Coordinates of C-alpha atoms in Angstrom, one line a residue:
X1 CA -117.9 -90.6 -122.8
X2 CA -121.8 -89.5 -122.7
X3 CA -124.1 -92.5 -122.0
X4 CA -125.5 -93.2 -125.9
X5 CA -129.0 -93.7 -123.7
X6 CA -130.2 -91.6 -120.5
X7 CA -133.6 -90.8 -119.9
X8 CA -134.7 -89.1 -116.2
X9 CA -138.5 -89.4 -114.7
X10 CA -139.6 -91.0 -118.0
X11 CA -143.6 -91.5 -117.5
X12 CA -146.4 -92.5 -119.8
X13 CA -149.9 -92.6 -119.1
X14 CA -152.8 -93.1 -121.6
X15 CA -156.6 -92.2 -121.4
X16 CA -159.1 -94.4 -121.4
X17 CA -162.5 -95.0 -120.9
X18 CA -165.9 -92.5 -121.7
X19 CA -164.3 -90.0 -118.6
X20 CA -160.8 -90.0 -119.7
X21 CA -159.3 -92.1 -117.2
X22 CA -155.6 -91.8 -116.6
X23 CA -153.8 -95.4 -116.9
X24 CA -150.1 -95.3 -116.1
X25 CA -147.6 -97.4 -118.8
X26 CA -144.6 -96.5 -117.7
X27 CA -143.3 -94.4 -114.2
X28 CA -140.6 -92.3 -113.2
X29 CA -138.0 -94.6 -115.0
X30 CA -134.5 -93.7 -115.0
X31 CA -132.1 -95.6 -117.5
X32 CA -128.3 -95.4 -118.6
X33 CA -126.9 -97.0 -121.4
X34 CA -123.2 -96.6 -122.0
X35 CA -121.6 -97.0 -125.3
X36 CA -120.7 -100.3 -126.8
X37 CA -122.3 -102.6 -124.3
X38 CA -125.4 -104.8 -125.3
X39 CA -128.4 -103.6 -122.7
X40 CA -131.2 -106.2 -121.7
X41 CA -134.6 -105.0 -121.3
X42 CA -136.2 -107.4 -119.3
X43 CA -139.6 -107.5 -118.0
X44 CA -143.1 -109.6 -118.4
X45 CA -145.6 -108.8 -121.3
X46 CA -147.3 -105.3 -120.5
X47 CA -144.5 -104.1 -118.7
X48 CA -144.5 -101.3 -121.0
X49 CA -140.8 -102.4 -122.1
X50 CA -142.2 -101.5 -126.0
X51 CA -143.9 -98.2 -124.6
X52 CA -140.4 -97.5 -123.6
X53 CA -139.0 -98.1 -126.6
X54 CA -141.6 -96.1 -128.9
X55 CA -140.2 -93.1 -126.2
X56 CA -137.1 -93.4 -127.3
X57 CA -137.6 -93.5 -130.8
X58 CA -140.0 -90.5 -130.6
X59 CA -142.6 -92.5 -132.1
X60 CA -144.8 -91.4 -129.1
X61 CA -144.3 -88.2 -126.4
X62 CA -143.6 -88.8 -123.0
X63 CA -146.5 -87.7 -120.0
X64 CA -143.7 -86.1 -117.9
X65 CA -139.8 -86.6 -118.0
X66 CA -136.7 -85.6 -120.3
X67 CA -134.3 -87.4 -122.8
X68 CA -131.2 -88.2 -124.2
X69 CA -130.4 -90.5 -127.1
X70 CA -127.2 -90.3 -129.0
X71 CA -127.2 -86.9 -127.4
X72 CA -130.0 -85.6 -128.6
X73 CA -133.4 -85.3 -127.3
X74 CA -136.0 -88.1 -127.7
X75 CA -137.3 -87.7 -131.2
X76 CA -134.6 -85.5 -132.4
X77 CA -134.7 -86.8 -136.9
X78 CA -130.7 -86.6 -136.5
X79 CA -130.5 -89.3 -133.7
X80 CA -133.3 -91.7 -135.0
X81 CA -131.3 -91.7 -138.2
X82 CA -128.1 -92.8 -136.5
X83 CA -130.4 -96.0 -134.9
X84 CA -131.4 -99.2 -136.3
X85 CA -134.9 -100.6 -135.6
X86 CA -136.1 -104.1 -135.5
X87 CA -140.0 -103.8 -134.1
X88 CA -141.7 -106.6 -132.2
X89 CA -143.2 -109.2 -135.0
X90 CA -141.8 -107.5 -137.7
X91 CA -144.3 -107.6 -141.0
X92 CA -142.5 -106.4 -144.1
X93 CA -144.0 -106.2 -147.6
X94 CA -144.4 -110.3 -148.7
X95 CA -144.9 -109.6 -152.5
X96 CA -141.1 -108.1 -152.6
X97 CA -137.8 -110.2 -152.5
X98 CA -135.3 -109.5 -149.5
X99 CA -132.8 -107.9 -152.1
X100 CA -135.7 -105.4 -153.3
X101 CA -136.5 -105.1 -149.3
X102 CA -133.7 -104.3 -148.2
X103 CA -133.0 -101.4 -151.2
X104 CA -136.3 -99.9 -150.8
X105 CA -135.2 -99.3 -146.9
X106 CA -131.7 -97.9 -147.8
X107 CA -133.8 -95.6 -150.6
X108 CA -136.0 -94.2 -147.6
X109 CA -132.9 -94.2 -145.3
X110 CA -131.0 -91.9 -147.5
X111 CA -128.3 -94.2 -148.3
X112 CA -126.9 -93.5 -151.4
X113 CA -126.9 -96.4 -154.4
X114 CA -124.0 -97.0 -154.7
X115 CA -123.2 -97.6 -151.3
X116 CA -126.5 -99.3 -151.3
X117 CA -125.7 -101.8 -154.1
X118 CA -122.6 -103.1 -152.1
X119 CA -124.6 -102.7 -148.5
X120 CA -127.5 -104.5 -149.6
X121 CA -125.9 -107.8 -150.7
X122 CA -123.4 -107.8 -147.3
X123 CA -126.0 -107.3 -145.0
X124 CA -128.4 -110.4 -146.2
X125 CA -125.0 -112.3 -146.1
X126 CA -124.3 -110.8 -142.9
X127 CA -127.6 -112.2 -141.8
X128 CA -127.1 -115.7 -143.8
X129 CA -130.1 -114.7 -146.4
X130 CA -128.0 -114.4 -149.2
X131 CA -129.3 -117.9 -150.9
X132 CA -132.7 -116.3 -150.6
X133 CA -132.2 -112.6 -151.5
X134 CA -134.1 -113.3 -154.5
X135 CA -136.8 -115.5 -152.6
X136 CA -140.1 -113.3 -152.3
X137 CA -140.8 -112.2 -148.5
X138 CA -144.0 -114.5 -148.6
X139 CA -141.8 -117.5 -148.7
X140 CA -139.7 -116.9 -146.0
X141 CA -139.9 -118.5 -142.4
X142 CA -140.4 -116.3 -139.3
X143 CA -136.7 -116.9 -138.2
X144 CA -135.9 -115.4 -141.8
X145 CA -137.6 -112.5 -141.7
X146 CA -136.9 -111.6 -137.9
X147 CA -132.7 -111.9 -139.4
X148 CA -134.2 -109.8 -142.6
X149 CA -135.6 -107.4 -140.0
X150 CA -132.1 -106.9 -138.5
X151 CA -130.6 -106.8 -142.0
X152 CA -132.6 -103.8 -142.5
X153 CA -132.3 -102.3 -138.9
X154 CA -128.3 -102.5 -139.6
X155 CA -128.3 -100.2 -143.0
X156 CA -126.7 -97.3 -143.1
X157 CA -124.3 -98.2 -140.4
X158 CA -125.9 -97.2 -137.2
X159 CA -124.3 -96.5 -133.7
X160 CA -127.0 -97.6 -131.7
X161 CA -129.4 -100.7 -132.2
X162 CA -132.5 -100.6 -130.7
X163 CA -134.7 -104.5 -131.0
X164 CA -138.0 -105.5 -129.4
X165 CA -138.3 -108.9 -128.6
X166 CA -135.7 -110.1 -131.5
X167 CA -136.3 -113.5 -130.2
X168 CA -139.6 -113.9 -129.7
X169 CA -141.4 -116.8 -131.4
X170 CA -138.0 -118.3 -132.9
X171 CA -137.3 -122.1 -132.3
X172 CA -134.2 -122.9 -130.9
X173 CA -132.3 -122.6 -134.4
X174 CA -133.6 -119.3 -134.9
X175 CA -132.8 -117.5 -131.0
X176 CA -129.4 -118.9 -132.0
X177 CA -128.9 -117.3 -135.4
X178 CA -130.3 -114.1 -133.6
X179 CA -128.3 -114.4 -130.8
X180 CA -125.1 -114.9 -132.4
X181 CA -126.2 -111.3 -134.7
X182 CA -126.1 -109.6 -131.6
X183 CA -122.8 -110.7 -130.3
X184 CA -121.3 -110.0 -133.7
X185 CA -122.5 -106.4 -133.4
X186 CA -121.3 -106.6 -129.9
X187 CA -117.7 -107.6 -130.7
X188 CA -117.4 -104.6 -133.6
X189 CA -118.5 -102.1 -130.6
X190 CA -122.0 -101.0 -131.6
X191 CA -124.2 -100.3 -128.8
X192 CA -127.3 -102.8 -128.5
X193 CA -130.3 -102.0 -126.6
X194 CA -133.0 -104.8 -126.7
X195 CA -136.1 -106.2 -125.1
X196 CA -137.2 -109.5 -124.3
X197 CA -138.8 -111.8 -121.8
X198 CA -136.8 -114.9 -123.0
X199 CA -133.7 -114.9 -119.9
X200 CA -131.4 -117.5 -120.7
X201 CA -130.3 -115.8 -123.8
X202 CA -129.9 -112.5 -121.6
X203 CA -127.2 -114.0 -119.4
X204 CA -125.7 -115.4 -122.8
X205 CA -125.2 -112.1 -124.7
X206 CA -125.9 -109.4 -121.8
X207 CA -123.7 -106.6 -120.4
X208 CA -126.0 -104.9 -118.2
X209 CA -130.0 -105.7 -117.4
X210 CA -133.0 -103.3 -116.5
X211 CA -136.0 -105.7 -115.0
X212 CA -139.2 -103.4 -115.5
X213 CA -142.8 -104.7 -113.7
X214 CA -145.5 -103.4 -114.0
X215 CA -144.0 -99.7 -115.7
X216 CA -141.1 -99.5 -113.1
X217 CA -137.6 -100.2 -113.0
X218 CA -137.2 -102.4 -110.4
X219 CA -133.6 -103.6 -111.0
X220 CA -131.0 -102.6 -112.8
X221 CA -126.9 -103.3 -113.0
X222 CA -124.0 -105.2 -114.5
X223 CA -125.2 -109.4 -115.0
X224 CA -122.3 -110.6 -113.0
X225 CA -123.2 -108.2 -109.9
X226 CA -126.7 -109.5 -110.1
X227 CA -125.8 -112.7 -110.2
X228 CA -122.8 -112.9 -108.0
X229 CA -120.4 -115.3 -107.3
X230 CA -122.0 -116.7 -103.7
X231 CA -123.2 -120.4 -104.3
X232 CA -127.0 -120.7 -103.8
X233 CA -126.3 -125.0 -103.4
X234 CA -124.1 -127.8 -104.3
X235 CA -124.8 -131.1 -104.7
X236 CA -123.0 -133.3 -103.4
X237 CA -122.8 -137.0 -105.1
X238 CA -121.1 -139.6 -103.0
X239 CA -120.8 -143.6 -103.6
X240 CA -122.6 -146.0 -100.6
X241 CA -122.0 -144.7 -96.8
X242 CA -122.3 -146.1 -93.5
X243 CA -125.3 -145.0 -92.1
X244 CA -124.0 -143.1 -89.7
X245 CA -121.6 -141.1 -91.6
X246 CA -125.0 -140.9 -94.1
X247 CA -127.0 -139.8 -91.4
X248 CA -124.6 -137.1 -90.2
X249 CA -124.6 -135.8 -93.8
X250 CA -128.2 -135.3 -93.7
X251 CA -128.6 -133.2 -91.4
X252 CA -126.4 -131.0 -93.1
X253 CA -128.8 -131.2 -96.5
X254 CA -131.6 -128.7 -97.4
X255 CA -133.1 -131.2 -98.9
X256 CA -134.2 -135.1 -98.6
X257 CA -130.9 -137.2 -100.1
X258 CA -131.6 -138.6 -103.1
X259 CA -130.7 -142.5 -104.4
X260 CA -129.1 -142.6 -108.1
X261 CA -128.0 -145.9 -109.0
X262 CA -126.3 -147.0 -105.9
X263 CA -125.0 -143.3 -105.3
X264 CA -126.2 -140.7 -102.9
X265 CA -126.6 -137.1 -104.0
X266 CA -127.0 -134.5 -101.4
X267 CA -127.9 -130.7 -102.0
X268 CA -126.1 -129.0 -99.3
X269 CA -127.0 -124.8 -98.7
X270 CA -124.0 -123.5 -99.4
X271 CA -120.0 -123.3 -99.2
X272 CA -119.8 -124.0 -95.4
X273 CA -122.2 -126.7 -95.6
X274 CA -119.8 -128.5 -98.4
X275 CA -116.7 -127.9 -96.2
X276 CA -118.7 -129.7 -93.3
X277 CA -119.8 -132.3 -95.3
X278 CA -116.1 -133.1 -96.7
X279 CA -114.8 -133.3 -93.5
X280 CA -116.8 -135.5 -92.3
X281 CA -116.6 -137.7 -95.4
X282 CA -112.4 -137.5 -95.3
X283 CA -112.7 -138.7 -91.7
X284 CA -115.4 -141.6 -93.1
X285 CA -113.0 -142.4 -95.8
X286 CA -116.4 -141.8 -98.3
X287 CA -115.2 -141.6 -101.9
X288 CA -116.8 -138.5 -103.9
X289 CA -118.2 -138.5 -107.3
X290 CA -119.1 -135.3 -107.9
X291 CA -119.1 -131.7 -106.1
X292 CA -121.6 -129.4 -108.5
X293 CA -122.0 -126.0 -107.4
X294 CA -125.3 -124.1 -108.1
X295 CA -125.3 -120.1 -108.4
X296 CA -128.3 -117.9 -108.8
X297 CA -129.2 -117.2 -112.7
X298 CA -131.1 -114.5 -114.3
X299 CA -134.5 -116.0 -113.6
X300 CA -134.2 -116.1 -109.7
X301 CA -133.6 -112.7 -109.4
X302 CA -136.4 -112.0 -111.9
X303 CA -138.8 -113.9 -110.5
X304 CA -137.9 -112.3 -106.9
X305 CA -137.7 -108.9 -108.3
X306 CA -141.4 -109.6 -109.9
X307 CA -142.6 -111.0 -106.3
X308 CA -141.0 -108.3 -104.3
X309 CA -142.6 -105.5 -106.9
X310 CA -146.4 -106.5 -106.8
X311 CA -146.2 -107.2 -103.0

């Protein structure tokens, strides 16, 4: 099955300045995304992750570099009608209701009324707006429109959903209600490509991850290859020890031992420092409370992807 997503040696540069300077956006990326997965575009603000996404939509032309979405070439009117959109901040027209939204999009989409008039209603209950599909737009909180915004983006039917920053400025109640939209579309096999800067909800929803600094993908592949299943740490939470057997421990740690309410937690380096520290605690007769391992997430290998790509 063809990728739903491929672009080769995508560049974008813009000019700037009296002389016509050339500013580079985006460089030489290179980016898969296979059918019915959920695709994380991760990256900073400025990374040009929305310049990238404009490319793809044919909203803007690349400098150098070629194409593919839903098979066609970037910009092709038959693929960008197959795609949803949801834009970053989305600002829709606050005088209408989300029922009249909503119709007005399916009118300029080309869906016809009578589909419409059964679309329409689903969607903003598909979205949890139906108690305020009359409700003008005006009234509406920011969590309400960014889940009208994906209402809209999900008319017609497309294949391919394509979101910029769905999350971003949504309390903790509203990155929820988004979140669980995207694993819905997810589970029913439509391909989601979004950006965002907000990583714990990445590792929630993710297939696969792209990390883009500074206009260049510098990291790409399946979450649970990035993250891998080596343990970064464990701590290690013990009752009151000799101090020798304490001691011995220790020097084991990677870290100073810390006092909790007459226990003793340790953060030991890894899996053949826990082994170590076991043995030696069997042989103590030391009684252990807890054993909690700690793996890499998403943000450690951002931030070291980010560190390793400025220098």
């Amino acid at each position: 099955m063809e990728p739903v997503i491929q672009v080769e040696g995508l560049c974008k540069e813009y000019r700037v300045g009296f002389w016509g300077r050339r500013v580079p956006v985006l460089c030489d990326l290179n980016l898969e995304v296979r059918a019915g997965e959920t695709f994380g575009y991760l990256g900073p603000n400025g990374a040009g992750k929305s310049t990238t996404i404009k490319l793809l939509l044919g909203l803007i032309q690349p400098t150098a570099g070629t194409g593919l979405v839903l098979g066609r070439p970037l910009g092709d009117a038959s693929a960008r009608g197959r795609a949803g959109f949801l834009p970053e901040n989305p600002s829709f027209y606050e005088y209408l209701t989300g029922q009249e939204f909503l119709t007005y999009c399916g009118r300029l989409l080309g869906v016809a009324r009578g589909a419409l008039r059964e679309q329409a209603p689903a969607l903003l209950a598909e979205v949890g707006l139906e108690r305020a599909a009359r409700q003008q737009i005006r009234k509406y909180s920011k969590g309400m429109v960014q889940r009208l915004g994906l209402a809209q983006a999900l008319l017609g039917d497309p294949h391919l959903l394509i979101l910029d920053e769905p999350m971003s400025g949504l309390d903790p109640i509203g990155r929820k209600e988004v979140r669980d939209l995207i694993l819905r579309q997810r589970a029913a096999g439509r391909t989601v490509f979004f950006s965002t800067h907000i990583l714990p909800d990445v590792e929630m929803i993710c297939d696969r991850v792209g990390i883009l600094v500074g206009g260049r993908l510098v990291k790409s592949g399946p979450i649970h290859t990035l993250l891998g299943d080596e343990l970064e740490s464990v701590e290690l939470t013990v009752t009151a020890l000799p101090a020798a057997t304490r001691a011995a421990l220790e020097r084991l740690a990677s870290a100073p031992a810390l006092l909790q309410e007459g226990r003793i937690m340790f953060r030991l380096p890894g899996q053949s420092a826990l082994d170590a520290a076991l043995a030696i605690l069997s042989e103590a007769k030391g009684q252990v409370v807890s054993v909690v391992p700690q793996r890499r997430t998403l943000e450690d290998i951002f931030l070291e992807a980010s560190r390793e790509a400025q220098g």
